[in-house]
CSV table of C-alpha atoms in Angstrom, one decimal:
chain,number,residue,atom,x,y,z
Z,605,MET,CA,12.6,-12.4,14.8
Z,606,GLN,CA,9.0,-12.3,13.7
Z,607,LEU,CA,6.6,-10.4,16.0
Z,608,SER,CA,3.3,-11.8,17.0
Z,609,GLU,CA,0.3,-10.1,15.5
Z,610,ARG,CA,-0.5,-8.6,19.0
Z,611,ASP,CA,3.1,-7.3,19.4
Z,612,PHE,CA,3.1,-5.9,15.9
Z,613,LEU,CA,-0.2,-4.1,16.5
Z,614,GLU,CA,1.3,-2.5,19.6
Z,615,VAL,CA,4.3,-1.3,17.5
Z,616,ILE,CA,1.8,0.2,15.0
Z,617,GLU,CA,-0.1,1.9,17.8
Z,618,ARG,CA,3.0,3.5,19.3
Z,619,THR,CA,5.5,4.2,16.5
Z,620,PRO,CA,5.8,5.0,12.8
Z,621,LEU,CA,6.9,2.4,10.4
Z,622,VAL,CA,9.5,3.0,7.7
Z,623,SER,CA,8.6,1.6,4.2
Z,624,ILE,CA,9.6,1.7,0.6
Z,625,ASP,CA,7.1,2.4,-2.2
Z,626,LEU,CA,8.0,1.2,-5.7
Z,627,VAL,CA,6.9,3.6,-8.4
Z,628,VAL,CA,7.3,1.4,-11.5
Z,629,GLN,CA,6.9,3.0,-14.9
Z,630,ASP,CA,6.5,1.4,-18.3
Z,631,ALA,CA,7.9,2.7,-21.6
Z,632,ALA,CA,4.8,5.0,-22.0
Z,633,GLY,CA,5.4,6.6,-18.5
Z,634,ARG,CA,2.4,4.9,-16.9
Z,635,VAL,CA,2.7,3.7,-13.3
Z,636,LEU,CA,2.0,0.2,-12.0
Z,637,LEU,CA,-0.8,0.1,-9.4
Z,638,GLY,CA,-2.2,-2.8,-7.5
Z,639,TRP,CA,-5.6,-3.3,-6.0
Z,640,ARG,CA,-4.9,-3.5,-2.3
Z,641,SER,CA,-6.2,-6.7,-0.6
Z,642,ASN,CA,-5.2,-5.7,2.9
Z,643,GLU,CA,-5.4,-2.7,5.3
Z,644,PRO,CA,-4.3,0.0,5.3
Z,645,ALA,CA,-5.5,1.3,2.0
Z,646,LYS,CA,-7.6,-1.8,1.4
Z,647,ASN,CA,-9.8,-1.7,-1.8
Z,648,THR,CA,-7.8,1.1,-3.5
Z,649,TRP,CA,-5.2,1.3,-6.2
Z,650,PHE,CA,-1.8,1.7,-4.7
Z,651,VAL,CA,1.8,1.2,-5.7
Z,652,PRO,CA,3.7,-1.9,-4.6
Z,653,GLY,CA,5.9,-1.6,-1.6
Z,654,GLY,CA,6.7,-2.8,1.9
Z,655,ARG,CA,8.1,-2.2,5.3
Z,656,ILE,CA,11.8,-2.1,6.1
Z,657,ARG,CA,12.6,-4.7,8.9
Z,658,LYS,CA,14.6,-4.0,12.0
Z,659,ASN,CA,18.4,-4.4,11.3
Z,660,GLU,CA,17.7,-4.6,7.6
Z,661,THR,CA,19.9,-2.4,5.4
Z,662,LEU,CA,18.1,-0.2,2.8
Z,663,ASP,CA,19.8,-2.2,0.0
Z,664,ALA,CA,18.7,-5.5,1.5
Z,665,ALA,CA,15.2,-4.2,2.0
Z,666,PHE,CA,14.9,-3.0,-1.5
Z,667,LEU,CA,16.0,-6.3,-3.0
Z,668,ARG,CA,13.6,-8.2,-0.7
Z,669,ILE,CA,10.6,-5.9,-1.4
Z,670,THR,CA,11.1,-5.8,-5.2
Z,671,ALA,CA,11.3,-9.6,-5.3
Z,672,ALA,CA,8.2,-10.0,-3.1
Z,673,GLU,CA,6.1,-7.2,-4.7
Z,674,LEU,CA,7.2,-7.4,-8.4
Z,675,GLY,CA,8.3,-11.0,-8.7
Z,676,LYS,CA,11.8,-9.9,-9.7
Z,677,ALA,CA,14.5,-8.4,-7.4
Z,678,ALA,CA,16.0,-5.1,-8.3
Z,679,ALA,CA,18.9,-3.3,-6.7
Z,680,LEU,CA,18.5,0.1,-5.0
Z,681,ALA,CA,21.2,1.4,-7.3
Z,682,GLU,CA,18.8,0.9,-10.3
Z,683,ALA,CA,16.2,3.2,-8.8
Z,684,VAL,CA,15.8,7.0,-8.6
Z,685,PRO,CA,14.7,8.4,-5.2
Z,686,LEU,CA,11.5,10.4,-5.4
Z,687,GLY,CA,11.6,11.6,-1.8
Z,688,ALA,CA,10.3,10.9,1.7
Z,689,TYR,CA,6.5,11.0,2.3
Z,690,THR,CA,4.2,10.7,5.4
Z,691,HIS,CA,1.3,8.4,5.0
Z,692,LEU,CA,-1.3,8.4,7.8
Z,693,TYR,CA,-4.1,5.9,7.9
Z,694,LYS,CA,-7.1,5.4,10.3
Z,695,THR,CA,-6.8,1.7,9.8
Z,696,ASN,CA,-4.3,-1.1,10.5
Z,697,PHE,CA,-3.4,-4.5,9.1
Z,698,ALA,CA,-5.5,-6.3,11.8
Z,699,GLU,CA,-8.5,-4.0,11.2
Z,700,VAL,CA,-8.7,-3.2,15.0
Z,701,ASP,CA,-10.7,-0.1,15.6
Z,702,GLY,CA,-9.1,3.0,17.0
Z,703,ILE,CA,-5.5,2.2,15.9
Z,704,GLY,CA,-4.2,4.0,12.9
Z,705,THR,CA,-1.0,3.3,11.0
Z,706,HIS,CA,1.8,5.9,10.4
Z,707,TYR,CA,4.3,5.3,7.7
Z,708,VAL,CA,7.4,7.3,6.8
Z,709,VAL,CA,7.7,6.2,3.1
Z,710,LEU,CA,10.8,6.3,0.9
Z,711,ALA,CA,9.6,6.3,-2.6
Z,712,TYR,CA,11.7,5.1,-5.5
Z,713,ALA,CA,11.1,5.2,-9.3
Z,714,LEU,CA,12.0,2.2,-11.4
Z,715,ARG,CA,11.7,1.9,-15.2
Z,716,ARG,CA,10.1,-1.4,-16.2
Z,717,ALA,CA,12.2,-3.5,-18.5
Z,718,GLU,CA,10.3,-6.7,-17.9
Z,719,LEU,CA,8.1,-8.1,-15.2
Z,720,PRO,CA,6.7,-11.6,-14.8
Z,721,ASP,CA,3.4,-12.3,-16.6
Z,722,ARG,CA,1.8,-12.9,-13.2
Z,723,LEU,CA,2.6,-10.5,-10.5
Z,724,PRO,CA,2.5,-11.6,-6.8
Z,725,ALA,CA,-1.0,-11.7,-5.3
Z,726,GLU,CA,-0.2,-11.5,-1.6
Z,727,GLN,CA,-0.9,-7.8,-1.2
Z,728,HIS,CA,-2.7,-6.9,-4.5
Z,729,SER,CA,-5.5,-8.9,-6.2
Z,730,ASP,CA,-5.2,-7.1,-9.6
Z,731,TYR,CA,-2.9,-4.7,-11.4
Z,732,CYS,CA,-3.2,-1.9,-13.8
Z,733,TRP,CA,-1.0,0.8,-15.5
Z,734,LEU,CA,-2.2,4.4,-15.2
Z,735,ASN,CA,-0.8,7.7,-16.4
Z,736,ALA,CA,-1.1,10.9,-14.2
Z,737,ASP,CA,-4.4,12.1,-15.8
Z,738,GLU,CA,-6.0,8.7,-15.4
Z,739,ALA,CA,-4.8,8.4,-11.8
Z,740,HIS,CA,-6.1,11.8,-10.9
Z,741,ARG,CA,-9.5,11.1,-12.4
Z,742,ASN,CA,-9.9,7.7,-10.8
Z,743,ALA,CA,-11.5,8.0,-7.4
Z,744,GLU,CA,-10.3,4.5,-6.5
Z,745,VAL,CA,-6.6,5.5,-6.7
Z,746,HIS,CA,-5.5,6.2,-3.1
Z,747,PRO,CA,-4.6,9.9,-2.6
Z,748,ASN,CA,-1.2,9.0,-1.1
Z,749,VAL,CA,-0.2,7.7,-4.6
Z,750,LEU,CA,-0.9,11.0,-6.4
Z,751,PRO,CA,2.2,12.9,-5.3
Z,752,TYR,CA,4.3,10.3,-6.9
Z,753,PHE,CA,3.1,11.4,-10.3
Z,754,GLU,CA,4.1,15.0,-9.6
Z,755,ALA,CA,7.6,13.7,-8.5
Z,756,LEU,CA,7.9,11.8,-11.7
Z,757,SER,CA,7.0,14.8,-13.8
Z,758,GLY,CA,9.8,16.6,-12.0
Z,759,LEU,CA,12.2,13.8,-13.1
Z,760,ALA,CA,11.1,14.1,-16.7
Z,761,GLY,CA,12.2,17.8,-16.8
Z,762,GLY,CA,15.6,17.0,-15.3
Z,763,ASN,CA,18.3,14.6,-16.3
Z,764,LYS,CA,17.4,11.8,-13.8
Z,765,LYS,CA,15.6,9.0,-15.4
Z,766,PRO,CA,14.5,5.7,-13.7
Z,767,ALA,CA,16.8,2.9,-14.7
Z,768,GLY,CA,15.6,-0.4,-16.1
Z,769,PHE,CA,15.6,-3.7,-14.3
């Protein structure tokens, strides 16, 4: 069941949303970021991701979101969890004043084996690969993305490495 824009805006006004962020790394350890076309976080560099739908399992959501955001589906078992994060925004998808968006985000790291030459353009108008230093120096990288680089550096010191897809 698809909610109307009005009903979905009411959900956003009253409840947090649960989402998955995809922290995709290349062989050099850089992270894929997309230039956000939509609120919240419009006109900033952000990782791909998406909301989990009602009655959707985490596995199903991960397959759907990776296919939609990366142009290629990946299984949850191929990813390494980076943790749960809280993202609070003063804006919402409809750009209605006075209604912020609250996400509980489950972040997962994936190692890039191959991605399509052209990534999906529904949520991001452009893409780039940045390392942690570049991301921290770039004022256009959304602050909610920066903790992912810290989490990735913690993985590098341990034995967990993101899988390929």
